[in-house]
Each structure stands twice: as structure tokens, then as C-alpha cells.
Short mmCIF file of C-alpha atoms in Angstrom, two decimals:
data_model
loop_
_atom_site.label_atom_id
_atom_site.label_comp_id
_atom_site.label_asym_id
_atom_site.label_seq_id
_atom_site.Cartn_x
_atom_site.Cartn_y
_atom_site.Cartn_z
CA UNK X 1 169.97 172.61 229.97
CA UNK X 2 172.26 169.64 230.61
CA UNK X 3 171.06 166.11 229.90
CA UNK X 4 170.69 165.09 233.55
CA UNK X 5 168.40 168.04 234.21
CA UNK X 6 166.24 167.25 231.18
CA UNK X 7 165.99 163.60 232.26
CA UNK X 8 164.97 164.64 235.76
CA UNK X 9 162.38 167.11 234.47
CA UNK X 10 160.89 164.63 232.00
CA UNK X 11 160.63 161.96 234.68
CA UNK X 12 159.14 164.33 237.25
CA UNK X 13 156.50 165.64 234.84
CA UNK X 14 155.48 162.18 233.64
CA UNK X 15 155.29 160.77 237.18
CA UNK X 16 153.13 163.72 238.23
CA UNK X 17 150.67 163.18 235.37
CA UNK X 18 150.50 159.38 235.50
CA UNK X 19 150.37 159.14 239.28
CA UNK X 20 149.58 155.59 240.44
CA UNK X 21 147.73 154.67 237.23
CA UNK X 22 150.85 152.78 236.19
CA UNK X 23 154.04 151.70 237.89
CA UNK X 24 156.13 154.69 238.89
CA UNK X 25 159.23 153.20 237.28
CA UNK X 26 157.45 153.11 233.94
CA UNK X 27 156.44 156.77 234.01
CA UNK X 28 159.88 157.79 235.30
CA UNK X 29 161.63 155.77 232.58
CA UNK X 30 159.53 157.02 229.67
CA UNK X 31 159.60 160.57 231.00
CA UNK X 32 163.40 160.36 230.95
CA UNK X 33 163.28 159.11 227.36
CA UNK X 34 160.96 161.93 226.29
CA UNK X 35 163.13 164.44 228.10
CA UNK X 36 166.17 163.22 226.16
CA UNK X 37 164.74 162.86 222.65
CA UNK X 38 164.90 166.54 221.55
CA UNK X 39 168.66 166.69 222.18
CA UNK X 40 169.46 163.81 219.85
CA UNK X 41 169.90 166.43 217.14
CA UNK X 42 173.28 167.18 218.72
CA UNK X 43 174.61 164.02 217.02
CA UNK X 44 173.90 165.41 213.55
CA UNK X 45 177.01 166.75 211.81
CA UNK X 46 176.17 169.35 209.19
CA UNK X 47 179.78 169.57 208.00
CA UNK X 48 180.22 173.14 209.23
CA UNK X 49 180.84 174.33 212.79
CA UNK X 50 178.49 177.32 212.57
CA UNK X 51 175.70 175.21 211.11
CA UNK X 52 176.16 172.65 213.89
CA UNK X 53 175.59 175.45 216.38
CA UNK X 54 172.65 177.30 214.85
CA UNK X 55 170.79 174.14 213.77
CA UNK X 56 170.91 172.65 217.28
CA UNK X 57 167.69 173.26 219.21
CA UNK X 58 165.85 173.81 215.92
CA UNK X 59 163.24 171.40 214.50
CA UNK X 60 163.76 168.85 217.28
CA UNK X 61 162.82 171.55 219.79
CA UNK X 62 159.86 172.97 217.87
CA UNK X 63 156.63 172.91 219.86
CA UNK X 64 154.63 171.93 216.77
CA UNK X 65 156.73 168.91 215.86
CA UNK X 66 156.93 167.69 219.45
CA UNK X 67 153.17 168.01 219.76
CA UNK X 68 152.70 165.95 216.60
CA UNK X 69 155.13 163.30 217.85
CA UNK X 70 153.62 162.95 221.33
CA UNK X 71 150.61 160.73 220.40
CA UNK X 72 152.86 158.41 218.39
CA UNK X 73 155.24 157.95 221.32
CA UNK X 74 152.29 157.50 223.69
CA UNK X 75 150.79 154.80 221.45
CA UNK X 76 154.11 152.93 221.40
CA UNK X 77 154.45 153.09 225.19
CA UNK X 78 150.84 152.09 225.88
CA UNK X 79 151.04 149.21 223.39
CA UNK X 80 154.39 148.03 224.78
CA UNK X 81 153.05 147.81 228.34
CA UNK X 82 149.57 146.56 227.45
CA UNK X 83 147.97 149.74 228.77
CA UNK X 84 145.74 150.69 225.86
CA UNK X 85 143.06 152.32 228.06
CA UNK X 86 145.74 154.67 229.42
CA UNK X 87 146.81 155.85 225.97
CA UNK X 88 145.31 159.34 226.36
CA UNK X 89 146.90 159.74 229.78
CA UNK X 90 150.26 158.68 228.37
CA UNK X 91 149.70 161.14 225.54
CA UNK X 92 149.27 164.05 227.97
CA UNK X 93 152.18 162.95 230.17
CA UNK X 94 154.65 162.46 227.33
CA UNK X 95 153.55 165.60 225.51
CA UNK X 96 154.31 167.62 228.65
CA UNK X 97 157.65 165.84 229.05
CA UNK X 98 158.54 166.66 225.44
CA UNK X 99 157.50 170.32 225.36
CA UNK X 100 158.90 171.22 228.78
CA UNK X 101 162.33 170.32 227.39
CA UNK X 102 162.54 173.24 224.91
CA UNK X 103 160.67 175.54 227.27
CA UNK X 104 163.33 174.94 229.92
CA UNK X 105 166.07 175.36 227.30
CA UNK X 106 164.56 178.75 226.51
CA UNK X 107 165.48 179.92 230.01
CA UNK X 108 169.17 179.62 229.02
CA UNK X 109 170.93 182.09 226.73
CA UNK X 110 171.84 179.71 223.89
CA UNK X 111 168.75 180.10 221.71
CA UNK X 112 165.85 177.69 221.13
CA UNK X 113 163.80 177.79 217.93
CA UNK X 114 160.40 177.06 219.44
CA UNK X 115 158.39 178.20 216.43
CA UNK X 116 159.93 176.12 213.65
CA UNK X 117 158.99 175.76 210.80
CA UNK X 118 157.29 179.18 210.87
CA UNK X 119 160.20 181.09 212.39
CA UNK X 120 163.87 180.38 213.09
CA UNK X 121 164.06 183.02 215.83
CA UNK X 122 166.22 181.67 218.69
CA UNK X 123 164.44 182.42 221.96
CA UNK X 124 166.61 182.78 225.04
CA UNK X 125 165.65 184.40 228.35
CA UNK X 126 169.11 183.78 229.78
CA UNK X 127 168.16 183.63 233.47
CA UNK X 128 169.51 180.09 234.02
CA UNK X 129 172.95 178.65 233.40
CA UNK X 130 172.98 175.36 231.47
CA UNK X 131 173.95 173.50 234.67
CA UNK X 132 172.39 174.67 237.92
CA UNK X 133 172.23 172.25 240.87
CA UNK X 134 169.68 174.42 242.68
CA UNK X 135 167.21 173.70 239.87
CA UNK X 136 168.09 170.06 239.23
CA UNK X 137 168.44 168.62 242.74
CA UNK X 138 164.81 169.15 243.83
CA UNK X 139 163.64 167.33 240.70
CA UNK X 140 166.02 164.42 241.26
CA UNK X 141 165.18 164.19 244.94
CA UNK X 142 161.45 164.08 244.25
CA UNK X 143 161.68 161.41 241.56
CA UNK X 144 164.11 159.23 243.53
CA UNK X 145 161.97 159.50 246.66
CA UNK X 146 158.86 158.30 244.83
CA UNK X 147 160.79 155.48 243.16
CA UNK X 148 161.87 154.40 246.64
CA UNK X 149 158.25 154.23 247.82
CA UNK X 150 157.57 157.73 249.12
CA UNK X 151 154.30 159.50 248.46
CA UNK X 152 153.71 161.29 245.19
CA UNK X 153 153.73 164.62 247.00
CA UNK X 154 157.53 164.39 247.15
CA UNK X 155 157.67 164.54 243.38
CA UNK X 156 155.14 167.35 243.31
CA UNK X 157 157.22 169.27 245.84
CA UNK X 158 160.32 168.87 243.69
CA UNK X 159 158.49 170.23 240.66
CA UNK X 160 157.11 173.14 242.67
CA UNK X 161 160.52 174.08 244.09
CA UNK X 162 162.24 173.92 240.70
CA UNK X 163 159.51 176.04 239.11
CA UNK X 164 159.77 178.62 241.89
CA UNK X 165 163.52 178.71 241.29
CA UNK X 166 162.93 179.66 237.65
CA UNK X 167 160.76 182.54 238.83
CA UNK X 168 163.49 183.60 241.26
CA UNK X 169 166.07 183.55 238.46
CA UNK X 170 164.00 185.95 236.36
CA UNK X 171 163.59 188.37 239.28
CA UNK X 172 167.31 188.20 240.12
CA UNK X 173 168.18 188.80 236.47
CA UNK X 174 165.93 191.86 236.37
CA UNK X 175 167.57 193.27 239.51
CA UNK X 176 171.08 192.70 238.12
CA UNK X 177 170.03 194.40 234.88
CA UNK X 178 168.83 197.49 236.71
CA UNK X 179 172.08 197.69 238.70
CA UNK X 180 174.19 197.29 235.55
CA UNK X 181 172.29 199.95 233.62
CA UNK X 182 172.58 202.40 236.50
CA UNK X 183 176.32 201.75 236.80
CA UNK X 184 176.93 202.26 233.08
CA UNK X 185 174.90 205.45 233.12
CA UNK X 186 176.92 206.76 236.07
CA UNK X 187 180.12 206.13 234.10
CA UNK X 188 178.79 207.89 231.02
CA UNK X 189 178.72 204.80 228.81
CA UNK X 190 175.95 204.77 226.23
CA UNK X 191 175.36 201.12 225.32
CA UNK X 192 173.39 199.68 222.43
CA UNK X 193 172.66 196.33 224.09
CA UNK X 194 173.08 194.83 227.56
CA UNK X 195 173.23 191.10 228.22
CA UNK X 196 172.75 189.79 231.76
CA UNK X 197 173.24 186.06 232.35
CA UNK X 198 174.18 183.99 235.41
CA UNK X 199 177.73 182.91 236.03
CA UNK X 200 178.16 179.12 236.08
CA UNK X 201 176.17 176.97 238.52
CA UNK X 202 174.22 179.73 240.30
CA UNK X 203 171.89 182.72 240.14
CA UNK X 204 173.71 184.85 242.71
CA UNK X 205 176.57 186.09 240.51
CA UNK X 206 175.69 187.60 237.13
CA UNK X 207 177.84 188.16 234.06
CA UNK X 208 177.24 191.42 232.20
CA UNK X 209 178.08 192.20 228.57
CA UNK X 210 177.47 195.72 227.24
CA UNK X 211 177.80 196.47 223.53
CA UNK X 212 178.78 199.81 222.00
CA UNK X 213 179.40 200.53 218.30
CA UNK X 214 183.14 199.89 218.64
CA UNK X 215 183.66 197.99 221.92
CA UNK X 216 182.14 195.47 224.26
CA UNK X 217 182.43 195.61 228.04
CA UNK X 218 182.35 192.67 230.45
CA UNK X 219 181.56 192.95 234.13
CA UNK X 220 180.14 190.94 237.03
CA UNK X 221 177.61 191.78 239.70
CA UNK X 222 176.87 189.59 242.72
CA UNK X 223 173.74 189.87 244.81
CA UNK X 224 175.98 189.64 247.91
CA UNK X 225 178.36 192.41 246.78
CA UNK X 226 178.70 195.20 249.35
CA UNK X 227 179.26 197.82 246.66
CA UNK X 228 177.11 198.23 243.56
CA UNK X 229 180.03 199.75 241.65
CA UNK X 230 180.94 197.39 238.82
CA UNK X 231 184.39 197.04 237.28
CA UNK X 232 184.20 196.52 233.53
CA UNK X 233 186.85 195.25 231.16
CA UNK X 234 186.82 197.00 227.78
CA UNK X 235 187.50 195.17 224.52
CA UNK X 236 187.52 195.94 220.81
CA UNK X 237 184.62 194.31 219.01
CA UNK X 238 186.30 194.43 215.57
CA UNK X 239 183.89 196.86 213.93
CA UNK X 240 186.51 197.70 211.30
CA UNK X 241 186.43 194.08 210.08
CA UNK X 242 182.71 194.00 209.32
CA UNK X 243 183.14 194.80 205.63
CA UNK X 244 185.68 192.01 205.15
CA UNK X 245 183.23 189.28 206.24
CA UNK X 246 180.00 190.96 205.14
CA UNK X 247 179.31 188.27 202.55
CA UNK X 248 180.20 185.27 204.73
CA UNK X 249 177.09 183.16 205.42
CA UNK X 250 178.53 181.83 208.67
CA UNK X 251 179.19 185.32 209.98
CA UNK X 252 175.65 186.37 209.07
CA UNK X 253 174.22 183.38 210.92
CA UNK X 254 176.21 184.14 214.09
CA UNK X 255 175.17 187.80 213.95
CA UNK X 256 171.51 186.76 213.95
CA UNK X 257 171.80 183.79 216.31
CA UNK X 258 173.74 185.77 218.93
CA UNK X 259 171.31 188.72 218.72
CA UNK X 260 174.26 190.99 217.98
CA UNK X 261 176.46 189.86 220.89
CA UNK X 262 179.53 188.96 218.85
CA UNK X 263 183.01 190.22 218.09
CA UNK X 264 185.32 189.96 215.09
CA UNK X 265 189.08 189.52 215.10
CA UNK X 266 191.88 188.76 212.69
CA UNK X 267 195.02 186.67 212.90
CA UNK X 268 197.13 186.97 209.78
CA UNK X 269 194.92 186.19 206.80
CA UNK X 270 192.24 184.47 208.89
CA UNK X 271 189.12 186.11 210.32
CA UNK X 272 187.31 184.94 213.45
CA UNK X 273 183.86 185.56 214.88
CA UNK X 274 183.02 184.95 218.55
CA UNK X 275 179.65 184.54 220.24
CA UNK X 276 180.08 186.64 223.39
CA UNK X 277 177.12 185.17 225.25
CA UNK X 278 178.69 181.88 226.33
CA UNK X 279 182.05 181.97 228.02
CA UNK X 280 184.05 184.59 229.82
CA UNK X 281 187.03 186.71 228.93
CA UNK X 282 189.40 185.68 227.53
CA UNK X 283 187.88 182.30 226.52
CA UNK X 284 184.62 181.61 224.71
CA UNK X 285 182.90 178.33 223.89
CA UNK X 286 181.79 179.38 220.41
CA UNK X 287 184.56 181.01 218.39
CA UNK X 288 184.76 180.25 214.69
CA UNK X 289 187.50 180.43 212.10
CA UNK X 290 186.07 182.07 208.96
CA UNK X 291 189.30 181.50 206.99
CA UNK X 292 189.76 184.39 204.55
CA UNK X 293 186.20 185.64 205.09
CA UNK X 294 185.00 184.70 201.62
CA UNK X 295 182.89 181.77 202.80
CA UNK X 296 184.44 179.36 200.30
CA UNK X 297 185.44 176.84 202.99
CA UNK X 298 183.48 175.42 205.96
CA UNK X 299 183.87 177.21 209.27
CA UNK X 300 185.91 175.54 212.00
CA UNK X 301 185.25 175.79 215.72
CA UNK X 302 188.06 177.33 217.76
CA UNK X 303 186.31 177.62 221.11
CA UNK X 304 188.15 177.41 224.42
CA UNK X 305 187.45 177.43 228.14
CA UNK X 306 189.20 179.10 231.05
CA UNK X 307 191.19 176.93 233.46
CA UNK X 308 188.68 175.00 235.59
CA UNK X 309 190.49 175.11 238.94
CA UNK X 310 191.23 178.83 238.90
CA UNK X 311 187.78 179.52 237.51
CA UNK X 312 186.06 177.67 240.35
CA UNK X 313 188.20 179.47 242.95
CA UNK X 314 187.26 182.82 241.41
CA UNK X 315 183.58 181.83 241.23
CA UNK X 316 183.52 180.65 244.85
CA UNK X 317 184.90 183.98 246.04
CA UNK X 318 182.70 186.19 243.85
CA UNK X 319 179.49 184.35 244.75
CA UNK X 320 180.22 185.19 248.39
CA UNK X 321 180.65 188.85 247.56
CA UNK X 322 184.46 188.87 247.76
CA UNK X 323 186.01 191.20 245.18
CA UNK X 324 188.43 189.20 243.06
CA UNK X 325 189.57 190.28 239.58
CA UNK X 326 187.92 188.25 236.84
CA UNK X 327 190.11 186.20 234.48
CA UNK X 328 189.54 188.81 231.78
CA UNK X 329 190.69 191.65 234.03
CA UNK X 330 194.00 189.90 234.70
CA UNK X 331 195.01 189.64 231.05
CA UNK X 332 197.89 191.96 230.05
CA UNK X 333 196.92 195.20 228.36
CA UNK X 334 193.21 195.00 229.26
CA UNK X 335 191.52 198.35 229.83
CA UNK X 336 189.39 198.72 232.96
CA UNK X 337 186.41 200.95 233.54
CA UNK X 338 185.43 201.13 237.18
CA UNK X 339 185.28 203.21 240.32
CA UNK X 340 188.91 202.58 241.25
CA UNK X 341 190.36 202.66 237.75
CA UNK X 342 191.15 205.36 235.27
CA UNK X 343 188.15 205.68 232.99
CA UNK X 344 188.74 205.03 229.29
CA UNK X 345 186.70 206.62 226.54
CA UNK X 346 184.16 204.25 225.03
CA UNK X 347 182.37 205.29 221.87
#
């Protein structure tokens, strides 16, 4: 999740645990620090764009390492404020602030390596977008209210509402998944994998990515849509280029880190691999230049984003259930698979 959300969560958790045993500003401040610490790994440059991606949310987000670091941080805080008798309470509060950071990150689709150093599996539920005001605002409101002198129950209410929102996001994701699977089945598309993640800033509109051996399909389903028929855009996934980059370490890492949601492309002598989970046709945040595919040179990030103004206008309409073509559907030459379009064969 974004830094503001992690700060708000860390503060809210620490205030809830410390209560009135110490000044609220102290618990809010140190909770914000603990909520920020795991993301400091983003400042590490590994000299390779793919490594910078897959090594983020790794050791610094591991539950074991955060658990080992919590008593040290608690000792520093208790010593700094002359609150030695509260050391164990600070320990519990800051441990919760630290570990809730990666647990919340796990609700996004990126991938969080909770079990380092025993496993580098990137966990990602994908039911929350990295920025979601509906999750963050209750936390901020609760913490700010208590800092301004309100009762602690305001902070507790903020935590309760944000936690309930996570539960809602999982249920909404499950519903969107069922609708997407039914729609694909009705169109005769046999998919290997189906990814369902929220569109930016909400959990009402959901982005769908279906993978077949030779193509990937992108669609959107909104909970306020009148019709459950989904229009999909169909794209080549570059299966014929697999052999050319089979020995490239960066390509292998993206294959694993993306859980198979990737595509390959070629421009002249250069090969590219794209993580299809984050972004939207035709622009993706994580697209990497593999050069000639041999792996002899570091990978370079070539990610891009769709135009913000037009994207927000499209999002505003689709969240309200208004049918508007997605940016990917408006690109020239894109094949469509939907109720009102001519079906295209998808292997």
C-alpha cells in the first residue's frame, strides 16, 4: 500500500495498544515510524530493474525479521522517553505496527515475501488497490480525532471500519471472479489462469486478466453494471518468443514473480517482458527491456502509464456502471470478444 496508508495504519495500531499509558502523540509518532520502516528497501538500487522489482517487499517485509527487530525498536523508544516499565507494551505495539505493514501489502497484487528467508514466494491476494481512500480515510480520521483530544474509541472505530473494508474487498473480488468465469465459459474461452484485481482507488470496478496458451484477455466488471456481459480485448502474449529468452535470468524472475501473468514482445533486436498485473492496456507499470535476450546486460525498466485525465474520466464513468470503452479497447487493431462484437478464436 502507499506510504500514507502504512503511516496511518501503524499509528492507529500503536495508539490502540498503548492507549493512555503514554502520550498519544508518542504512540502515533512511533507507530508511523514502524509503519514506514519496511518500505525503506525501496531506496536500495540493485543495478538491475528486474532485481529492483522482485527484491522489494522481500527481507524487509519478512515476518521473522520484523519480529526479531521489534524488541530492539521498543527498547530504543522506551529508553528515549524514559518509559522503561512500558518496554513490553511498546514491544507489542511496535511489533503489531511492523507486521501489519506486510500483511496489508499482501492484500495488493504486487507480491510480498512474508516467509523470507525460508521462501521467496510472493504472496498477493489482490483485493485492494495500492491506493484506496475508503480504506485509508477511516484510519486517518480515527488517529487525528484522538490526537485532537477525542476518546480512544474513535481510533478503534477507524481500525474496525478499515478491517471490515478489507473483508468486503475479498467478498467483492470473489463475486467478480465468479461473474468473469461464467462469462468466459459462455463465450467458449478455456483459460489457464484468471486474475481479478480492483481498478484504481476503489473496490466497485474490477480489472480482469485471463490467460490462454497464446493470448491474454483484458476486461472490466463493475458491481453497478446493469449487464453481466463482459467485453474483452484480446492480445498476443508472445508465446513464440519464449525460447529466445528462456535462459534470461530476468525473464525467469518475472515469470515466477508475476505468477505467470506476463507477456513477451519484440522490437527489432530487443526483447521485452511485461508484468500484466499492474497497469491497464496499453500501458503497464512494469515492462522491462531484456536487450537481445541473452542476459549479458542489466535489464532496463520501460514502464508507462495511461493518460491521467482520460483515465480518471473513464474510471468515474465505469464505477457508476456506465459502459465506456476501456483505453485498451480504443487502440487501433485490437480484437474484441464480447456480446456485441464478432467473436475471435482464442486458443
